[in-house]
Coordinates of C-alpha atoms in Angstrom, one line a residue:
M1 CA -91.9 -130.7 -341.6
R2 CA -92.9 -127.9 -344.1
T3 CA -90.5 -125.1 -345.1
I4 CA -91.6 -121.8 -346.5
Y5 CA -89.1 -119.7 -348.4
K6 CA -89.5 -116.0 -348.9
L7 CA -86.8 -113.6 -350.1
L8 CA -86.8 -110.5 -347.9
F9 CA -84.2 -108.4 -346.0
L10 CA -82.6 -111.2 -344.0
F11 CA -83.7 -113.9 -346.4
L12 CA -85.5 -115.5 -343.5
V13 CA -86.8 -119.1 -343.9
L14 CA -89.5 -120.2 -341.5
V15 CA -89.7 -123.9 -340.8
N16 CA -92.7 -125.5 -339.2
S17 CA -92.1 -128.3 -336.8
N18 CA -93.6 -130.0 -333.7
I19 CA -92.3 -131.8 -330.7
L20 CA -93.6 -135.3 -329.8
F21 CA -93.6 -136.5 -326.2
A22 CA -93.0 -140.1 -325.6
Q23 CA -96.6 -140.6 -324.2
T24 CA -99.5 -141.2 -326.6
N25 CA -100.9 -137.8 -327.5
H26 CA -101.8 -135.7 -330.6
A27 CA -99.0 -133.4 -331.4
P28 CA -99.9 -129.8 -332.0
V29 CA -99.5 -128.7 -335.6
V30 CA -98.0 -125.4 -336.8
T31 CA -99.0 -124.2 -340.3
N32 CA -99.2 -121.1 -342.5
V33 CA -96.1 -119.5 -341.2
D34 CA -95.3 -116.2 -342.9
F35 CA -93.6 -112.9 -342.1
T36 CA -93.1 -109.3 -343.2
I37 CA -90.3 -106.9 -342.4
R38 CA -91.5 -103.5 -341.6
P39 CA -90.7 -100.9 -344.3
D40 CA -89.7 -98.2 -341.8
G41 CA -86.1 -99.3 -341.6
S42 CA -86.5 -100.7 -338.0
K43 CA -85.7 -104.3 -339.2
I44 CA -88.6 -105.5 -337.1
V45 CA -90.0 -108.8 -338.3
D46 CA -93.7 -109.6 -337.9
I47 CA -94.2 -113.4 -337.9
T48 CA -97.6 -115.0 -338.2
Y49 CA -98.6 -118.6 -337.8
D50 CA -101.6 -120.9 -337.1
V51 CA -101.5 -123.6 -334.5
F52 CA -103.9 -126.4 -333.9
D53 CA -104.0 -129.0 -331.1
A54 CA -106.6 -131.8 -331.4
D55 CA -106.5 -132.3 -327.6
S56 CA -107.1 -128.6 -326.9
D57 CA -104.1 -128.5 -324.7
T58 CA -102.5 -125.2 -323.6
L59 CA -99.3 -125.0 -325.6
K60 CA -95.7 -123.7 -325.4
V61 CA -94.4 -122.1 -328.6
T62 CA -90.7 -121.6 -329.2
I63 CA -88.5 -120.1 -331.9
E64 CA -85.1 -121.1 -332.9
A65 CA -82.8 -119.5 -335.5
S66 CA -80.1 -120.7 -337.7
S67 CA -77.4 -118.7 -339.6
D68 CA -76.2 -121.6 -341.7
G69 CA -79.2 -122.9 -343.5
G70 CA -80.3 -125.2 -340.7
A71 CA -77.0 -127.0 -340.1
T72 CA -76.9 -125.6 -336.6
W73 CA -79.4 -123.6 -334.5
G74 CA -77.2 -121.2 -332.6
L75 CA -78.4 -117.8 -333.9
S76 CA -79.8 -115.7 -331.0
C77 CA -83.5 -115.1 -331.3
A78 CA -84.2 -113.5 -327.9
N79 CA -85.7 -110.1 -328.6
I80 CA -89.2 -111.4 -329.3
S81 CA -92.7 -110.8 -328.0
G82 CA -96.3 -111.8 -328.8
A83 CA -97.7 -115.3 -329.1
I84 CA -94.5 -117.0 -327.9
G85 CA -93.7 -119.0 -324.7
K86 CA -96.3 -120.6 -322.4
D87 CA -100.1 -120.5 -322.3
I88 CA -100.6 -120.3 -326.0
T89 CA -104.0 -121.6 -327.2
S90 CA -104.9 -123.1 -330.6
G91 CA -105.9 -120.6 -333.2
A92 CA -105.2 -118.8 -336.4
G93 CA -103.3 -115.6 -337.0
K94 CA -100.9 -115.8 -334.1
T95 CA -98.3 -113.0 -334.2
I96 CA -94.7 -112.9 -333.0
V97 CA -92.6 -109.7 -333.2
W98 CA -88.8 -110.2 -333.6
N99 CA -86.8 -107.0 -333.3
T100 CA -83.7 -107.9 -335.4
G101 CA -82.8 -104.2 -335.5
V102 CA -82.0 -104.3 -331.8
E103 CA -80.7 -107.9 -331.6
H104 CA -78.7 -108.1 -334.8
P105 CA -78.1 -104.5 -336.0
N106 CA -75.0 -105.4 -338.1
F107 CA -75.7 -109.0 -338.9
Y108 CA -76.5 -110.3 -342.4
S109 CA -76.7 -113.8 -343.8
P110 CA -78.4 -115.1 -346.9
T111 CA -79.1 -118.5 -345.2
V112 CA -80.9 -117.5 -342.0
Q113 CA -83.7 -119.9 -341.0
I114 CA -86.3 -119.7 -338.3
R115 CA -88.0 -122.7 -336.7
I116 CA -91.3 -122.3 -334.9
T117 CA -92.2 -125.2 -332.6
A118 CA -95.3 -126.0 -330.5
N119 CA -95.6 -128.6 -327.8
D120 CA -98.2 -129.6 -325.2
L121 CA -97.3 -127.4 -322.2
Y122 CA -99.5 -129.2 -319.6
F123 CA -99.4 -132.7 -321.0
G124 CA -97.8 -135.1 -318.5
T125 CA -95.5 -134.0 -315.7
C126 CA -91.9 -133.1 -315.2
G127 CA -90.0 -136.0 -316.6
D128 CA -91.1 -135.5 -320.2
Q129 CA -88.5 -135.2 -322.9
L130 CA -88.1 -132.0 -324.8
I131 CA -86.1 -131.1 -328.0
Y132 CA -84.1 -127.9 -328.2
A133 CA -81.9 -126.9 -331.1
G134 CA -82.2 -130.4 -332.5
K135 CA -81.1 -132.2 -329.4
S136 CA -83.2 -134.2 -326.9
Y137 CA -83.1 -133.4 -323.2
N138 CA -84.6 -135.3 -320.3
T139 CA -86.2 -133.5 -317.4
V140 CA -86.3 -134.3 -313.7
Q141 CA -88.3 -133.2 -310.7
I142 CA -86.2 -132.4 -307.6
G143 CA -88.2 -131.1 -304.7
S144 CA -90.3 -128.2 -306.1
Q145 CA -88.0 -127.6 -309.1
C146 CA -88.0 -129.1 -312.6
W147 CA -84.4 -129.3 -314.1
L148 CA -82.9 -130.4 -317.4
K149 CA -81.2 -133.7 -316.7
E150 CA -78.3 -133.0 -319.1
N151 CA -75.9 -130.0 -319.5
L152 CA -77.0 -127.6 -322.2
D153 CA -75.2 -128.2 -325.6
V154 CA -76.4 -125.5 -327.9
G155 CA -74.6 -123.1 -330.2
V156 CA -71.7 -123.1 -332.6
Y157 CA -68.2 -124.3 -331.5
A158 CA -65.7 -121.6 -330.7
A159 CA -62.0 -122.7 -330.3
S160 CA -60.4 -121.6 -327.0
T161 CA -56.9 -120.1 -327.6
S162 CA -54.4 -120.6 -324.8
T163 CA -52.8 -117.2 -324.4
G164 CA -51.8 -117.3 -320.7
S165 CA -53.7 -114.1 -320.1
S166 CA -57.4 -113.5 -319.2
H167 CA -59.6 -113.3 -322.3
S168 CA -62.7 -114.5 -324.0
D169 CA -62.9 -116.2 -327.4
V170 CA -66.6 -115.5 -327.8
S171 CA -68.4 -112.2 -328.4
N172 CA -71.8 -110.6 -328.5
N173 CA -72.2 -111.3 -332.2
G174 CA -75.8 -112.7 -332.3
L175 CA -74.6 -116.3 -332.3
I176 CA -74.7 -118.6 -329.3
E177 CA -71.1 -119.8 -329.0
K178 CA -69.7 -122.6 -326.8
Y179 CA -66.4 -124.1 -325.9
C180 CA -65.8 -127.8 -326.0
Y181 CA -63.3 -129.3 -323.5
N182 CA -59.8 -129.6 -325.0
N183 CA -61.3 -128.0 -328.2
D184 CA -62.8 -131.4 -329.0
T185 CA -66.4 -131.2 -330.2
A186 CA -67.0 -134.8 -329.1
N187 CA -66.7 -133.5 -325.5
C188 CA -69.6 -131.2 -326.1
T189 CA -71.6 -134.1 -327.2
S190 CA -70.7 -136.1 -324.1
Y191 CA -70.6 -133.4 -321.5
G192 CA -72.4 -130.3 -322.9
G193 CA -70.9 -127.0 -323.9
L194 CA -68.8 -124.7 -321.7
Y195 CA -70.0 -121.1 -321.7
D196 CA -68.8 -117.7 -320.6
W197 CA -71.3 -116.2 -318.2
N198 CA -72.2 -113.4 -320.6
E199 CA -72.8 -115.9 -323.4
A200 CA -74.9 -118.1 -321.2
M201 CA -77.0 -115.1 -320.2
A202 CA -77.4 -113.9 -323.8
Y203 CA -75.7 -110.7 -322.6
S204 CA -78.3 -109.9 -320.1
T205 CA -77.5 -109.2 -316.4
T206 CA -81.0 -109.9 -315.1
P207 CA -81.2 -112.8 -312.5
G208 CA -83.4 -115.6 -313.7
T209 CA -83.2 -114.6 -317.4
K210 CA -83.9 -117.1 -320.1
G211 CA -80.4 -116.7 -321.5
I212 CA -79.5 -119.5 -323.9
C213 CA -82.1 -121.9 -322.4
P214 CA -85.3 -123.0 -324.2
T215 CA -88.4 -120.9 -324.0
G216 CA -90.1 -121.6 -320.6
W217 CA -86.7 -122.3 -319.0
H218 CA -84.0 -120.0 -317.5
I219 CA -80.5 -119.8 -316.0
P220 CA -81.0 -120.6 -312.3
T221 CA -80.3 -117.9 -309.8
K222 CA -78.0 -118.4 -306.8
A223 CA -81.0 -118.7 -304.6
E224 CA -82.5 -121.4 -306.8
F225 CA -79.3 -123.4 -306.7
E226 CA -79.5 -123.1 -302.9
T227 CA -83.0 -124.5 -303.1
L228 CA -81.6 -127.5 -305.0
I229 CA -78.9 -128.0 -302.4
A230 CA -81.5 -128.0 -299.6
A231 CA -83.6 -130.5 -301.5
V232 CA -80.8 -133.1 -301.5
G233 CA -79.7 -132.4 -298.0
N234 CA -76.4 -130.8 -299.1
D235 CA -75.4 -134.2 -300.5
G236 CA -73.4 -133.6 -303.6
N237 CA -73.2 -137.4 -304.3
A238 CA -77.0 -137.4 -304.8
L239 CA -76.5 -134.9 -307.7
K240 CA -73.7 -136.8 -309.4
A241 CA -74.4 -139.4 -312.0
V242 CA -73.5 -143.0 -311.1
G243 CA -69.9 -143.7 -312.2
Q244 CA -68.8 -140.1 -311.4
G245 CA -66.5 -139.5 -308.5
T246 CA -64.3 -141.7 -306.3
G247 CA -64.0 -142.6 -302.6
S248 CA -66.3 -140.5 -300.4
G249 CA -67.3 -138.6 -303.6
V250 CA -68.9 -141.5 -305.5
G251 CA -72.1 -140.4 -307.2
T252 CA -75.4 -142.1 -306.2
N253 CA -77.6 -139.9 -308.4
T254 CA -80.6 -140.4 -306.0
S255 CA -81.9 -137.0 -307.1
G256 CA -81.8 -137.9 -310.8
F257 CA -79.8 -134.6 -311.5
S258 CA -77.1 -136.8 -313.3
A259 CA -74.2 -134.3 -313.0
L260 CA -71.1 -135.2 -315.0
L261 CA -67.6 -134.0 -313.9
A262 CA -67.4 -132.0 -317.1
G263 CA -64.4 -129.8 -316.3
N264 CA -64.0 -126.1 -317.1
R265 CA -62.3 -123.6 -319.3
F266 CA -60.0 -121.2 -317.5
N267 CA -60.0 -117.6 -318.7
N268 CA -56.4 -118.0 -319.9
G269 CA -57.8 -120.4 -322.6
Y270 CA -56.7 -123.6 -320.9
F271 CA -59.1 -126.5 -320.0
Y272 CA -58.9 -128.2 -316.7
T273 CA -60.5 -130.7 -314.2
L274 CA -62.4 -133.0 -316.6
G275 CA -63.3 -136.0 -314.4
T276 CA -62.6 -134.2 -311.1
N277 CA -64.9 -131.2 -311.0
T278 CA -68.0 -129.6 -312.5
T279 CA -69.2 -126.1 -312.2
F280 CA -72.5 -124.5 -313.2
W281 CA -73.2 -120.8 -313.8
S282 CA -76.0 -119.1 -311.9
S283 CA -77.6 -116.0 -313.3
T284 CA -76.8 -113.9 -310.2
E285 CA -73.9 -111.4 -310.4
S286 CA -71.5 -110.9 -307.6
N287 CA -70.2 -107.7 -309.1
A288 CA -69.5 -106.3 -312.6
A289 CA -66.6 -108.9 -313.2
Y290 CA -67.8 -111.9 -311.1
A291 CA -70.9 -114.1 -311.1
Y292 CA -71.9 -116.9 -308.7
Y293 CA -71.6 -120.5 -309.5
F294 CA -72.4 -123.9 -308.1
Y295 CA -69.8 -126.8 -308.1
L296 CA -69.1 -130.4 -307.2
W297 CA -65.8 -132.3 -306.8
N298 CA -65.0 -135.9 -307.4
N299 CA -63.6 -136.9 -304.1
D300 CA -66.1 -135.7 -301.5
S301 CA -69.8 -135.2 -301.1
S302 CA -69.7 -131.4 -300.6
I303 CA -71.6 -128.9 -302.7
G304 CA -70.0 -125.5 -303.1
V305 CA -71.3 -122.0 -304.1
G306 CA -68.7 -119.4 -305.1
N307 CA -68.1 -116.5 -307.4
F308 CA -65.5 -116.0 -310.1
Y309 CA -64.6 -114.2 -313.3
K310 CA -67.4 -114.2 -315.9
D311 CA -65.0 -115.1 -318.8
H312 CA -64.4 -118.6 -317.4
G313 CA -66.2 -121.4 -319.3
F314 CA -68.6 -123.4 -317.1
S315 CA -71.5 -125.8 -317.7
V316 CA -75.1 -124.6 -317.9
R317 CA -78.2 -126.4 -316.5
C318 CA -81.6 -124.9 -317.2
L319 CA -84.5 -124.7 -314.7
E320 CA -88.1 -124.6 -315.7
D321 CA -89.9 -121.2 -315.1

């Protein structure tokens, strides 16, 4: 890994890295990362880099951002365009434009870092492992869809305050923020984070948006969850990890989805149903206050789709584009 330091408006630090799949393959190499901030006051950052892949594979390029010197990678970096995402080929002088003026108009930190990553997009099949925000995720093919096999665990921890009234303890502040069940960060490690709908969506309302998922992945729509349900014949046990559930709700995990009964955060700040229920946000709104979700219980094989307040904290599973 090579780090380039350059003192400019946001004191951005760009870090080169690459992702290695488990199979034998030459990893793509990112070099010569540099940036300039436009002098017109727009706070637009022009990032350039070179990328080379010895196998001449088509690549997927992603960007992650950190606000704390690389300790965590939860700074939103979504307002980007250019040589980013899928179908990037090897070459010099690749350009990415990051509009920090729009995304972070009031944000400042002297320890912001950016990490540019390239991996082989078409090497292997669904089932390869990917790394996002420093954490490894497995992938699984279910019918026509490729899913992350684990709940998303990205962002900085936000404590949930139990007030007895509806509220959110996260905000649109440029950081990805997550709740951890019972305010215990070990539960995020085990079960993934719990996210408000708006936070999961990166404050977009567009169905199928990337949200807080890795580049090339997105928050599933209600219709895409219904496709998943059809693929497993409406059998919720096929989606639950082995060891999850009881009685007629025992998980068989024949799909490989590996759902954990991760519980939820109610919008009054309390946590509930760890070990008895799991709920996943869709990217489809029901109305201005509600969004659709997909859920499983511990004691039967049913799969439910409902809608509820967006300020509840539910799990997030990403679906490949």
